[in-house]
mmCIF file with all atom_site columns, C-alpha atoms in Angstrom:
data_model
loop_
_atom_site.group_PDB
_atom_site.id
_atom_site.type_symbol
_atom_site.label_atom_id
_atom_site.label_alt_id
_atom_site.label_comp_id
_atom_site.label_asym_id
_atom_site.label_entity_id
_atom_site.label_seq_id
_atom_site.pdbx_PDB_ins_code
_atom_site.Cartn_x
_atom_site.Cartn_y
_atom_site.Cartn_z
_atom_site.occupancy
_atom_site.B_iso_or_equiv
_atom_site.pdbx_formal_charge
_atom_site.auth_seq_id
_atom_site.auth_comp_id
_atom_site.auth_asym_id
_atom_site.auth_atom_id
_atom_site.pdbx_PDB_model_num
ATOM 1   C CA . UNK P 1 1   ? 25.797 -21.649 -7.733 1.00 58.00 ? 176 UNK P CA 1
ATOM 2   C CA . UNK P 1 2   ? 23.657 -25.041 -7.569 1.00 51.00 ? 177 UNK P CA 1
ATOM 3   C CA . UNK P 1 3   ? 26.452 -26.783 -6.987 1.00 50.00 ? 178 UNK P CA 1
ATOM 4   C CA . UNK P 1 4   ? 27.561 -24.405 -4.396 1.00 47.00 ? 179 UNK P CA 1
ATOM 5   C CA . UNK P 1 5   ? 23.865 -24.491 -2.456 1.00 45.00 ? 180 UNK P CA 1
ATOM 6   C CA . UNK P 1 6   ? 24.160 -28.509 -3.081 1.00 39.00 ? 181 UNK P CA 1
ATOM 7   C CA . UNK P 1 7   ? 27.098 -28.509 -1.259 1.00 43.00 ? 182 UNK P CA 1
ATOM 8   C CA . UNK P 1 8   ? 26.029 -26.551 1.344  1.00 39.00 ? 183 UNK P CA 1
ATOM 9   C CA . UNK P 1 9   ? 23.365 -28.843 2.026  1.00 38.00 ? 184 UNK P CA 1
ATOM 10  C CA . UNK P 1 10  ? 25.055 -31.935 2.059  1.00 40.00 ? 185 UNK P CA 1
ATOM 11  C CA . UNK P 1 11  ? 27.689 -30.298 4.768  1.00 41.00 ? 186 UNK P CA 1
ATOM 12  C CA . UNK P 1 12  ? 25.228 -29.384 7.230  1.00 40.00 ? 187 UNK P CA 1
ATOM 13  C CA . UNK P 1 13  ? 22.676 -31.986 6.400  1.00 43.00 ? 188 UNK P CA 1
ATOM 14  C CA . UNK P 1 14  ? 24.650 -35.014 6.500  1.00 38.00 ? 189 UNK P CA 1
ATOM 15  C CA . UNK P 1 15  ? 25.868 -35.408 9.883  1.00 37.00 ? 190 UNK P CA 1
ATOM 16  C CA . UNK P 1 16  ? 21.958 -34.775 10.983 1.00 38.00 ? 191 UNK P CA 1
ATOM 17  C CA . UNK P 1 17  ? 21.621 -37.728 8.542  1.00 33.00 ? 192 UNK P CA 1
ATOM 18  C CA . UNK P 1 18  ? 23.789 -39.614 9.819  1.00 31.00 ? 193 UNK P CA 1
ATOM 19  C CA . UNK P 1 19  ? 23.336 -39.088 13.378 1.00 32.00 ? 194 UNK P CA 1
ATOM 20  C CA . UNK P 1 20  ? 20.022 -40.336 12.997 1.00 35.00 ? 195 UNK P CA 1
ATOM 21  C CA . UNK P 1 21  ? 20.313 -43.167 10.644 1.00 33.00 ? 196 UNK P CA 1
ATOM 22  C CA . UNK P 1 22  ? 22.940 -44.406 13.460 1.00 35.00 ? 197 UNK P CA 1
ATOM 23  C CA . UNK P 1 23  ? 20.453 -43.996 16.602 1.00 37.00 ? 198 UNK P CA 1
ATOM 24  C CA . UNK P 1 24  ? 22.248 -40.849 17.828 1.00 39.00 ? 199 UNK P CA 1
ATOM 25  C CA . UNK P 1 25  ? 25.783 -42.560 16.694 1.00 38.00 ? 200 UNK P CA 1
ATOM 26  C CA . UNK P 1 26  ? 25.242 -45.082 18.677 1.00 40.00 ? 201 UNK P CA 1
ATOM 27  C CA . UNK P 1 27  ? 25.093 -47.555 15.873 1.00 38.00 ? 202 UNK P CA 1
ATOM 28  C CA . UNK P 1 28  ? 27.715 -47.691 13.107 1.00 43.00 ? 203 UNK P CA 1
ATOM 29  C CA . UNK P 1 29  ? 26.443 -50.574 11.125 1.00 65.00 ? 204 UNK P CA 1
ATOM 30  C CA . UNK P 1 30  ? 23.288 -52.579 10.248 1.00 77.00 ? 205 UNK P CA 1
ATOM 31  C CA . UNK P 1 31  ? 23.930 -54.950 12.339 1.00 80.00 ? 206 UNK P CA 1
ATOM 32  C CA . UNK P 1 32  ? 24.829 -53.275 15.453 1.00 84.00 ? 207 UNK P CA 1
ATOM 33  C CA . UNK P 1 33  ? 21.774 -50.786 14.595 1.00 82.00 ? 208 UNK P CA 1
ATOM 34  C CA . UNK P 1 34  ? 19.437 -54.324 14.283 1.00 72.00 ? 209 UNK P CA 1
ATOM 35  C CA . UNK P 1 35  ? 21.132 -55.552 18.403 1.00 81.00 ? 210 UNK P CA 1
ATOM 36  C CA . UNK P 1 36  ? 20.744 -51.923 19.574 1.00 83.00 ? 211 UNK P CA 1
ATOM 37  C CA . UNK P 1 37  ? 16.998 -51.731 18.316 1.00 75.00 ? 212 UNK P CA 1
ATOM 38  C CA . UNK P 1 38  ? 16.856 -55.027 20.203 1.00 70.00 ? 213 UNK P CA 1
ATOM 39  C CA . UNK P 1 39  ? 17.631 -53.924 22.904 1.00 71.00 ? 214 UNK P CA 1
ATOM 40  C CA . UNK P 1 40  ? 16.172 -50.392 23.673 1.00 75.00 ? 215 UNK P CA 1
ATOM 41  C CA . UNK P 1 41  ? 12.703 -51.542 21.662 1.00 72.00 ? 216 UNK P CA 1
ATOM 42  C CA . UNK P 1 42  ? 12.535 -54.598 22.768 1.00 78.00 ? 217 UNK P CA 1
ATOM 43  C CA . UNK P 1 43  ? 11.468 -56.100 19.220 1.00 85.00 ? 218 UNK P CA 1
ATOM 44  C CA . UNK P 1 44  ? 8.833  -59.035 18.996 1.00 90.00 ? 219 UNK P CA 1
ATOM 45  C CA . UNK P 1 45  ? 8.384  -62.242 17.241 1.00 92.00 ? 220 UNK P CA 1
ATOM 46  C CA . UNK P 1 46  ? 5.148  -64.719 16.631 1.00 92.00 ? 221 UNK P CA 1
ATOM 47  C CA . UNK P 1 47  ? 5.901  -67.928 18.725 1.00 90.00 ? 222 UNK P CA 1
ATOM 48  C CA . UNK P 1 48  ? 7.491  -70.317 15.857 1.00 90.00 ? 223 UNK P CA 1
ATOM 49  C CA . UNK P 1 49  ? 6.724  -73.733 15.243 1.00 94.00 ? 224 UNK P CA 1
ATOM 50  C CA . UNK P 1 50  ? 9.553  -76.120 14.594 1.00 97.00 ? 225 UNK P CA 1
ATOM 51  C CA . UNK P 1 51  ? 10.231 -79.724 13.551 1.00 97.00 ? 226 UNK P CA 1
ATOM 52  C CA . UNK P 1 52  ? 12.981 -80.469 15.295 1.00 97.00 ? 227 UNK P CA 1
ATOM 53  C CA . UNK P 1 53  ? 16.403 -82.795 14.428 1.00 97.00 ? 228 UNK P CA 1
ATOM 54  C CA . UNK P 1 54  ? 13.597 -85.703 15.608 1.00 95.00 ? 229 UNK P CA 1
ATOM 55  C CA . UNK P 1 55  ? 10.935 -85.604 13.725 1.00 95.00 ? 230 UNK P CA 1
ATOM 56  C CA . UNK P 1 56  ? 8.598  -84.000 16.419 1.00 96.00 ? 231 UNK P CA 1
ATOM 57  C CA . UNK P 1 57  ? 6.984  -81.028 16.420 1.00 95.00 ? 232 UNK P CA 1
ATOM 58  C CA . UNK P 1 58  ? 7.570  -77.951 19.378 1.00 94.00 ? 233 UNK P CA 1
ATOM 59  C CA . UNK P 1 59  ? 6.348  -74.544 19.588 1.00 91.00 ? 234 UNK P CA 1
ATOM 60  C CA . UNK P 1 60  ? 8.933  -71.945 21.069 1.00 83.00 ? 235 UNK P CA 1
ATOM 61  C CA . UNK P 1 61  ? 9.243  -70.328 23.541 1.00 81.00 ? 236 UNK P CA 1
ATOM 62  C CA . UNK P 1 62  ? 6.990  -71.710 25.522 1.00 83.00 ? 237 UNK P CA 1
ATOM 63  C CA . UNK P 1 63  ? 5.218  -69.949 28.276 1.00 84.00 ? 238 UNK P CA 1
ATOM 64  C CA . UNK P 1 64  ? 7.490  -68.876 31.276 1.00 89.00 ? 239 UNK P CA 1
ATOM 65  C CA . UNK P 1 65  ? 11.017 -69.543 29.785 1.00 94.00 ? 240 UNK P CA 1
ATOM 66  C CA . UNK P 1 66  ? 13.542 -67.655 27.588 1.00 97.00 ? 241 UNK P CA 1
ATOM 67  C CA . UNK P 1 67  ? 14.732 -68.754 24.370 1.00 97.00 ? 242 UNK P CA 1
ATOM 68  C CA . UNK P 1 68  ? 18.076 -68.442 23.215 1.00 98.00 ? 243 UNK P CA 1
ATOM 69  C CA . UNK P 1 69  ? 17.952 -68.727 19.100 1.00 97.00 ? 244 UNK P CA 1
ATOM 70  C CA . UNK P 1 70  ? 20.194 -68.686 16.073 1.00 96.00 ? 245 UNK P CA 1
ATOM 71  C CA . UNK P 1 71  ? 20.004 -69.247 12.750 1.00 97.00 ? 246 UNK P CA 1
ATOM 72  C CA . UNK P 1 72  ? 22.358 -71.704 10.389 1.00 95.00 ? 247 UNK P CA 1
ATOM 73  C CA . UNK P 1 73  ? 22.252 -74.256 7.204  1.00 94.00 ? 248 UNK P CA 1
ATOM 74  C CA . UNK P 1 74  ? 23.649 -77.353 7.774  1.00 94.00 ? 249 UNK P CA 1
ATOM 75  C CA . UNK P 1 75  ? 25.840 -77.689 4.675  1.00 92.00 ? 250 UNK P CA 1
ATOM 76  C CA . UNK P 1 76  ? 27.707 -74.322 6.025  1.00 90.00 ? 251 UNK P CA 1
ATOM 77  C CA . UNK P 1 77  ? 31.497 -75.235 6.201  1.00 83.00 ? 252 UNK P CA 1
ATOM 78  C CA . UNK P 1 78  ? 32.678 -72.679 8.037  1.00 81.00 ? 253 UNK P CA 1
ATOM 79  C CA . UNK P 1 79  ? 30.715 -70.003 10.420 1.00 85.00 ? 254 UNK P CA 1
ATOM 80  C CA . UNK P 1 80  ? 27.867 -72.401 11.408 1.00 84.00 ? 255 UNK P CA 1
ATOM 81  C CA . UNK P 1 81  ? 30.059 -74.697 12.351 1.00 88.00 ? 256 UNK P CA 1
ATOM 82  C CA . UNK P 1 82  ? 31.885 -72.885 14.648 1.00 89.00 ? 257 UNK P CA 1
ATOM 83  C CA . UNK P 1 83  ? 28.547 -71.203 15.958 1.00 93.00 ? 258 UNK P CA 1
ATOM 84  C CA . UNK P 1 84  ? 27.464 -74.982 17.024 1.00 93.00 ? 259 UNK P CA 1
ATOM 85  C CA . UNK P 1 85  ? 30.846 -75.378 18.632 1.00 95.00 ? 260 UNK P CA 1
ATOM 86  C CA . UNK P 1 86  ? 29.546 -71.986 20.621 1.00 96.00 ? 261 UNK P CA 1
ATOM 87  C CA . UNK P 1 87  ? 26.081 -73.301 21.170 1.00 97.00 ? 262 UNK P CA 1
ATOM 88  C CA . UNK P 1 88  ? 27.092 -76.613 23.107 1.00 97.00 ? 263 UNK P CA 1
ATOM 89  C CA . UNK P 1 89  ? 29.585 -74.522 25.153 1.00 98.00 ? 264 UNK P CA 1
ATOM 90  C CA . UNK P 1 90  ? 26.528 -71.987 26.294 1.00 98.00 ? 265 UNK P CA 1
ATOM 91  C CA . UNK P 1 91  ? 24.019 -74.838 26.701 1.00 98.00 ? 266 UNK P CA 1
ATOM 92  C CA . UNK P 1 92  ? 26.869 -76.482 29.102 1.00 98.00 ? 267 UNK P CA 1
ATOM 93  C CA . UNK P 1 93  ? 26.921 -72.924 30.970 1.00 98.00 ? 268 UNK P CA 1
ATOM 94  C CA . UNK P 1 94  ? 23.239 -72.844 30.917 1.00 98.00 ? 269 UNK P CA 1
ATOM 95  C CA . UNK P 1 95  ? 23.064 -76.395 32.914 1.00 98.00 ? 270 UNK P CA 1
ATOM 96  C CA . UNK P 1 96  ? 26.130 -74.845 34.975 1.00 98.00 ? 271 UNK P CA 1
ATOM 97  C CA . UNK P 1 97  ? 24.044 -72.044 36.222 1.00 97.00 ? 272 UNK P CA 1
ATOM 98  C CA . UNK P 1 98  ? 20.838 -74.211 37.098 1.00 98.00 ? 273 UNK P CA 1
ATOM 99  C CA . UNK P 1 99  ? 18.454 -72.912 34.426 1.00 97.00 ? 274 UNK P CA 1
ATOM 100 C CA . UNK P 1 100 ? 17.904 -75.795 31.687 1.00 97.00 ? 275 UNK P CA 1
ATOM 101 C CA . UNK P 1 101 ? 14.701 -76.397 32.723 1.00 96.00 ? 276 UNK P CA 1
ATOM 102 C CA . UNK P 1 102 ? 14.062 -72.571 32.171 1.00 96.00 ? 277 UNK P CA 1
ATOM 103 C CA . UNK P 1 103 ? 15.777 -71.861 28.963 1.00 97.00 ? 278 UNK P CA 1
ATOM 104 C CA . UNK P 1 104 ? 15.209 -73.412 25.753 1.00 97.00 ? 279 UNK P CA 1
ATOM 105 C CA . UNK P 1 105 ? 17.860 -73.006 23.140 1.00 98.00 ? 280 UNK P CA 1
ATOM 106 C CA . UNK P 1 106 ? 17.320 -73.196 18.934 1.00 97.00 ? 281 UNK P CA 1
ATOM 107 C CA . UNK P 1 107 ? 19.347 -73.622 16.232 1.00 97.00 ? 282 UNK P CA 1
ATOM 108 C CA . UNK P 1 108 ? 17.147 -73.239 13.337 1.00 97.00 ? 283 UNK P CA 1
ATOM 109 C CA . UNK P 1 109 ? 17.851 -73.979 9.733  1.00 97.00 ? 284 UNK P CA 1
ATOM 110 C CA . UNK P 1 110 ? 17.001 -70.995 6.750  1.00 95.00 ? 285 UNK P CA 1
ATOM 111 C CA . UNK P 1 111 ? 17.582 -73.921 4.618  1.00 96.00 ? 286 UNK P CA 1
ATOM 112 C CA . UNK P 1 112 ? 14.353 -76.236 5.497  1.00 96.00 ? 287 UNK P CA 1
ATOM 113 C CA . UNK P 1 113 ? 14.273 -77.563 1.830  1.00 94.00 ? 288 UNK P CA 1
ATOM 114 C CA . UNK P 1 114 ? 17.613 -79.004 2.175  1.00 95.00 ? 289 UNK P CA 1
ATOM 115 C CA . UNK P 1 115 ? 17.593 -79.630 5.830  1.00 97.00 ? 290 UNK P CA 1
ATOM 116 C CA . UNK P 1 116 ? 16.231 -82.589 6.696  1.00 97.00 ? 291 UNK P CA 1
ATOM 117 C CA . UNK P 1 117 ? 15.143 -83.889 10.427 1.00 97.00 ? 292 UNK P CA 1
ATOM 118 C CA . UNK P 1 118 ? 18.195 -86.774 9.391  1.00 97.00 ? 293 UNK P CA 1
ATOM 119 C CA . UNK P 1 119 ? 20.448 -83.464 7.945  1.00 97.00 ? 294 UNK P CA 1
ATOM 120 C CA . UNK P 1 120 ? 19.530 -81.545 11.379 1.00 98.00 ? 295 UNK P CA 1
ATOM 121 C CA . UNK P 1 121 ? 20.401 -84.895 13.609 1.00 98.00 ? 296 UNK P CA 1
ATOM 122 C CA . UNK P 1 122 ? 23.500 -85.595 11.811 1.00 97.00 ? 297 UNK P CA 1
ATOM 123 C CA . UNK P 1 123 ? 24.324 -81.467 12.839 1.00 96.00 ? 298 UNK P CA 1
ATOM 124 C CA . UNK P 1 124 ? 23.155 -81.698 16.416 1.00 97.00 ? 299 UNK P CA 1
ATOM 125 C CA . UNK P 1 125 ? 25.367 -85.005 16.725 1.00 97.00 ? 300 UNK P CA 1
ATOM 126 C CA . UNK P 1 126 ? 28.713 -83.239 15.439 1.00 95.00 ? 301 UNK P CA 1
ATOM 127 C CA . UNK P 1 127 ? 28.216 -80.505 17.847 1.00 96.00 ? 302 UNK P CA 1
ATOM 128 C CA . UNK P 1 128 ? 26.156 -82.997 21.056 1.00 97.00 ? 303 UNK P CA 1
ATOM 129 C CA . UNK P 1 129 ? 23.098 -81.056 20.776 1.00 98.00 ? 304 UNK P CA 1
ATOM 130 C CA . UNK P 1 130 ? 20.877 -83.263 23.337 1.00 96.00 ? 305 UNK P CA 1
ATOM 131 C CA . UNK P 1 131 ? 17.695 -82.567 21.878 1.00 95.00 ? 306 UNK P CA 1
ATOM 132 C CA . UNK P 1 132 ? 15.765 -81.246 24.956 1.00 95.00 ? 307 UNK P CA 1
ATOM 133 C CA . UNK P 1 133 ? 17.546 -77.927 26.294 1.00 97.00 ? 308 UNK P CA 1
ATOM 134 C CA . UNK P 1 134 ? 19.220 -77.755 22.781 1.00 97.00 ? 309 UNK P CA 1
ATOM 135 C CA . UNK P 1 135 ? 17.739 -78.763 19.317 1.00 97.00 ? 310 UNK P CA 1
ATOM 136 C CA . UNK P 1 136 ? 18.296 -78.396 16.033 1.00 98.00 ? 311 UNK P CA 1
ATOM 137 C CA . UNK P 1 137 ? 15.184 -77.610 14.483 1.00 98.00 ? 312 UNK P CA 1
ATOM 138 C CA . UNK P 1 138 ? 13.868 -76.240 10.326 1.00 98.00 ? 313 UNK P CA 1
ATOM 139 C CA . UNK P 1 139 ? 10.544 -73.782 10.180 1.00 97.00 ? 314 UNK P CA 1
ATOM 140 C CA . UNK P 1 140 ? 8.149  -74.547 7.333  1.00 94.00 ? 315 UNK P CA 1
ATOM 141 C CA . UNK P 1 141 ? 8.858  -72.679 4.132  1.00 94.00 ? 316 UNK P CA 1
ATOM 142 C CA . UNK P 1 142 ? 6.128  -70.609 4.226  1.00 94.00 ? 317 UNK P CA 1
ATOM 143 C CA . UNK P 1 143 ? 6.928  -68.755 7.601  1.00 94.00 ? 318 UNK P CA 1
ATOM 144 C CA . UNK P 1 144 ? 10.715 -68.931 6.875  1.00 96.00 ? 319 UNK P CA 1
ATOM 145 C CA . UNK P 1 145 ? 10.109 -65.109 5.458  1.00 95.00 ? 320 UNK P CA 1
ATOM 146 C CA . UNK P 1 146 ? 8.487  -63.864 8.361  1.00 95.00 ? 321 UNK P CA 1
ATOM 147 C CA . UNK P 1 147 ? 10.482 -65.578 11.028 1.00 95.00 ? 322 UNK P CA 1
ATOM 148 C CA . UNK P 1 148 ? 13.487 -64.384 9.696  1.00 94.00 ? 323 UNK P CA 1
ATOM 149 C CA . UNK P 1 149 ? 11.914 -60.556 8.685  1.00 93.00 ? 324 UNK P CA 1
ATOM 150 C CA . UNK P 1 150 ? 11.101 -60.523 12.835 1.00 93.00 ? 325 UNK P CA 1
ATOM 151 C CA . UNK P 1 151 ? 14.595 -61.952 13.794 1.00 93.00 ? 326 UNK P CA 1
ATOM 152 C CA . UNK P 1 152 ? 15.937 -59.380 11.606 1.00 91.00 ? 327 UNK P CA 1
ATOM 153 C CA . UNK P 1 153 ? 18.163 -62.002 9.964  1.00 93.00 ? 328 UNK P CA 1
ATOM 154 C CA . UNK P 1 154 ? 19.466 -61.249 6.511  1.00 91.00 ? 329 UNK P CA 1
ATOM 155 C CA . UNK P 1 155 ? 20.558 -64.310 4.427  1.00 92.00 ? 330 UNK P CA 1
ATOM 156 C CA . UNK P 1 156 ? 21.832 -63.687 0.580  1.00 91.00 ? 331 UNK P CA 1
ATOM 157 C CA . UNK P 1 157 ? 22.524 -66.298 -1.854 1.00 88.00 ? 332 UNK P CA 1
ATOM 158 C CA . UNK P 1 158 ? 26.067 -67.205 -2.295 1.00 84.00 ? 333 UNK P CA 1
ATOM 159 C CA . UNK P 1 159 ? 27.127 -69.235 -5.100 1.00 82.00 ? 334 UNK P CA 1
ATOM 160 C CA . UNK P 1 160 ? 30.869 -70.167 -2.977 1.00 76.00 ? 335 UNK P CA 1
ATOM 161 C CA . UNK P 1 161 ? 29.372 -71.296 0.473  1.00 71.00 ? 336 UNK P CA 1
ATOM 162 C CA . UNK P 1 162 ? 25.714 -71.259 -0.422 1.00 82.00 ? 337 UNK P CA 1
ATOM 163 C CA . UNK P 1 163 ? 24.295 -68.667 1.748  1.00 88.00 ? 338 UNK P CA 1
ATOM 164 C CA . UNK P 1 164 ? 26.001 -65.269 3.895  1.00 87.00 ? 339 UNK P CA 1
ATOM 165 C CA . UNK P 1 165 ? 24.091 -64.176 6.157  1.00 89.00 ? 340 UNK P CA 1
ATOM 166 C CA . UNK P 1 166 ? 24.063 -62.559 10.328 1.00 88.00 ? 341 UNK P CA 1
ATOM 167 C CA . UNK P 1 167 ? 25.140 -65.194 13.186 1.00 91.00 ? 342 UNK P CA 1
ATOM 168 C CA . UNK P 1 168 ? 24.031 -63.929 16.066 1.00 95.00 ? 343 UNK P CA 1
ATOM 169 C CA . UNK P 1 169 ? 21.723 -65.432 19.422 1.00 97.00 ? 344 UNK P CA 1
ATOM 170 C CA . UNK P 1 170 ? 18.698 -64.061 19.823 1.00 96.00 ? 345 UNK P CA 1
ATOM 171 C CA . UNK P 1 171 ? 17.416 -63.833 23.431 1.00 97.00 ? 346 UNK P CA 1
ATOM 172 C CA . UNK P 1 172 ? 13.622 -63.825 23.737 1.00 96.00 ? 347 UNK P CA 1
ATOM 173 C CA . UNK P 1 173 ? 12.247 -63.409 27.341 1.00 95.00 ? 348 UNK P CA 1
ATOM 174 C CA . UNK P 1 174 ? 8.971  -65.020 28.301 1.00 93.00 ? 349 UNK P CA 1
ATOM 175 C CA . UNK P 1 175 ? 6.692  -61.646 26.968 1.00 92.00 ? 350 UNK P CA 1
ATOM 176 C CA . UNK P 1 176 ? 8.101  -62.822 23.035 1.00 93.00 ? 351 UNK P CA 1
ATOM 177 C CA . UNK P 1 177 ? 10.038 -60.457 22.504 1.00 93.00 ? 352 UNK P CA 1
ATOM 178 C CA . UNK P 1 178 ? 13.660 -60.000 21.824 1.00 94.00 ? 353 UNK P CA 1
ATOM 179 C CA . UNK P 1 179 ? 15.743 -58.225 24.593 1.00 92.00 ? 354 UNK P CA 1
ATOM 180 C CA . UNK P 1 180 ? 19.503 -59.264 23.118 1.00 94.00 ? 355 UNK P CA 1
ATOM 181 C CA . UNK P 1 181 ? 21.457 -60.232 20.158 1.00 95.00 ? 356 UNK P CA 1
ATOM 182 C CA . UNK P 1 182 ? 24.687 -61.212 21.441 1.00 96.00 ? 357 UNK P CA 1
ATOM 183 C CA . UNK P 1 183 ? 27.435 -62.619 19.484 1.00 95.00 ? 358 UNK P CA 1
ATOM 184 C CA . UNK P 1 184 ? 27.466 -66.549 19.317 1.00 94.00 ? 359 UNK P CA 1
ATOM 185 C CA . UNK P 1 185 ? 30.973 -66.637 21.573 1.00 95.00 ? 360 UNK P CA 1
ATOM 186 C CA . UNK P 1 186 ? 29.488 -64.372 24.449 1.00 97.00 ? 361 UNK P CA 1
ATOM 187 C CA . UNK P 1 187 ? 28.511 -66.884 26.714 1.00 97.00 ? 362 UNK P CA 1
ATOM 188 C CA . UNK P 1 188 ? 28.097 -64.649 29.713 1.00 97.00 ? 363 UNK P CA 1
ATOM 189 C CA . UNK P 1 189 ? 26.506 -61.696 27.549 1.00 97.00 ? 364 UNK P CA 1
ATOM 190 C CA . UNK P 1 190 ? 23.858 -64.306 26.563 1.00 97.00 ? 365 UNK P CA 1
ATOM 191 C CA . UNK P 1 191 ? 23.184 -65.870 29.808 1.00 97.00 ? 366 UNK P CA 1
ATOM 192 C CA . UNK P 1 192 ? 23.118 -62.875 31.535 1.00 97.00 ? 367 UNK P CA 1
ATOM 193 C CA . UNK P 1 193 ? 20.475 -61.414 29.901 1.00 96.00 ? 368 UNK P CA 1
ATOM 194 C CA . UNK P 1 194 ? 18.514 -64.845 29.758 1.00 97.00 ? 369 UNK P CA 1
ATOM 195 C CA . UNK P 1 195 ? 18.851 -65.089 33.669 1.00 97.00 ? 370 UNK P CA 1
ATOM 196 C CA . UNK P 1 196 ? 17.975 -61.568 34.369 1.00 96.00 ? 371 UNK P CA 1
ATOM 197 C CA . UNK P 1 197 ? 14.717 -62.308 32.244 1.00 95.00 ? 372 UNK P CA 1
ATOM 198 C CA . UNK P 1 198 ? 13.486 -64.946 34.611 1.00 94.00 ? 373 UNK P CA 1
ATOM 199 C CA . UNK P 1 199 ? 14.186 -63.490 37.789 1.00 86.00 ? 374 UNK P CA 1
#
């Protein structure tokens, strides 16, 4: 009979469950859950202070201009490296469309230990970051937590390819918070949101 009533339970309770764990469905896994929340709640971050693949020191995003960010290690052979090959092509559509003085765009290391300013130049030079609309920056370790707790960026220890973890921009609009997560190859999802942020 317990079993019966447990049953029971779990039949009628679980799709409630699951329609809410999923925001009404809409969301099938963590990660499209963490871009819909984005979106629809607008989430916010502290401004971050980076050093940057030079040595020198910026605070992001400044006042007035949308930041595009994402998060890599250097050492990554495989996914970051491809996300940089994304990043120069949407910094060259973000000078195409007039608004590098307007947008700021960060690739910042989990990986500060290891990461270097000379291991973040030698990155930004592979992929022709230029080091004013695009950098390659590291956080300090001690906000590394909370930076990546607010970007909602989940990295996990892997003993292959040294770290897995969510690639993904980040759009933040001038009020700090983030109003996009858009995959690193959707250059007009990102920039479309950026744009319609500063208008």
């Amino acid at each position: 009979m317990q079993a019966w009533i447990a049953s029971f339970l779990m039949l009628v309770g679980g799709p409630a469950l699951l329609w809410h764990t999923t925001d009404q469905g809409q969301a099938l896994t963590a990660e499209s859950a963490r871009r819909l929340a984005a979106v629809t709640r607008g989430t916010p971050v502290t401004a971050f202070t980076l050093e940057t693949m030079t040595g020198a020191t910026v605070l992001g995003p400044k006042e007035g201009e949308v930041a595009l960010v994402e998060f890599i290690f250097t050492r990554c052979p495989t996914i970051c490296q491809s996300a940089g090959v994304d990043m120069r092509q949407l910094a060259d559509r973000v000078r195409a469309a007039g608004l590098a003085d307007r947008i700021a765009m960060y690739s910042v290391s989990f990986d500060p230990g290891f990461d270097t300013p000379e291991k973040l130049a030698d990155y930004g030079e592979r992929h022709d970051a230029d080091g004013e609309l695009w950098t390659i920056a590291r956080p300090q370790a001690s906000v590394l937590p909370r930076m990546l707790d607010e970007f909602g960026v989940v990295v996990v220890p892997d003993p292959l390819w040294g770290y897995t973890h969510n690639v993904a921009v980040h759009v933040v609009g001038p009020d700090g918070r983030i109003s996009g997560i858009f995959d690193t190859d959707d250059f007009d999802g990102a920039l479309t949101s950026a744009a319609s942020l500063l208008q």
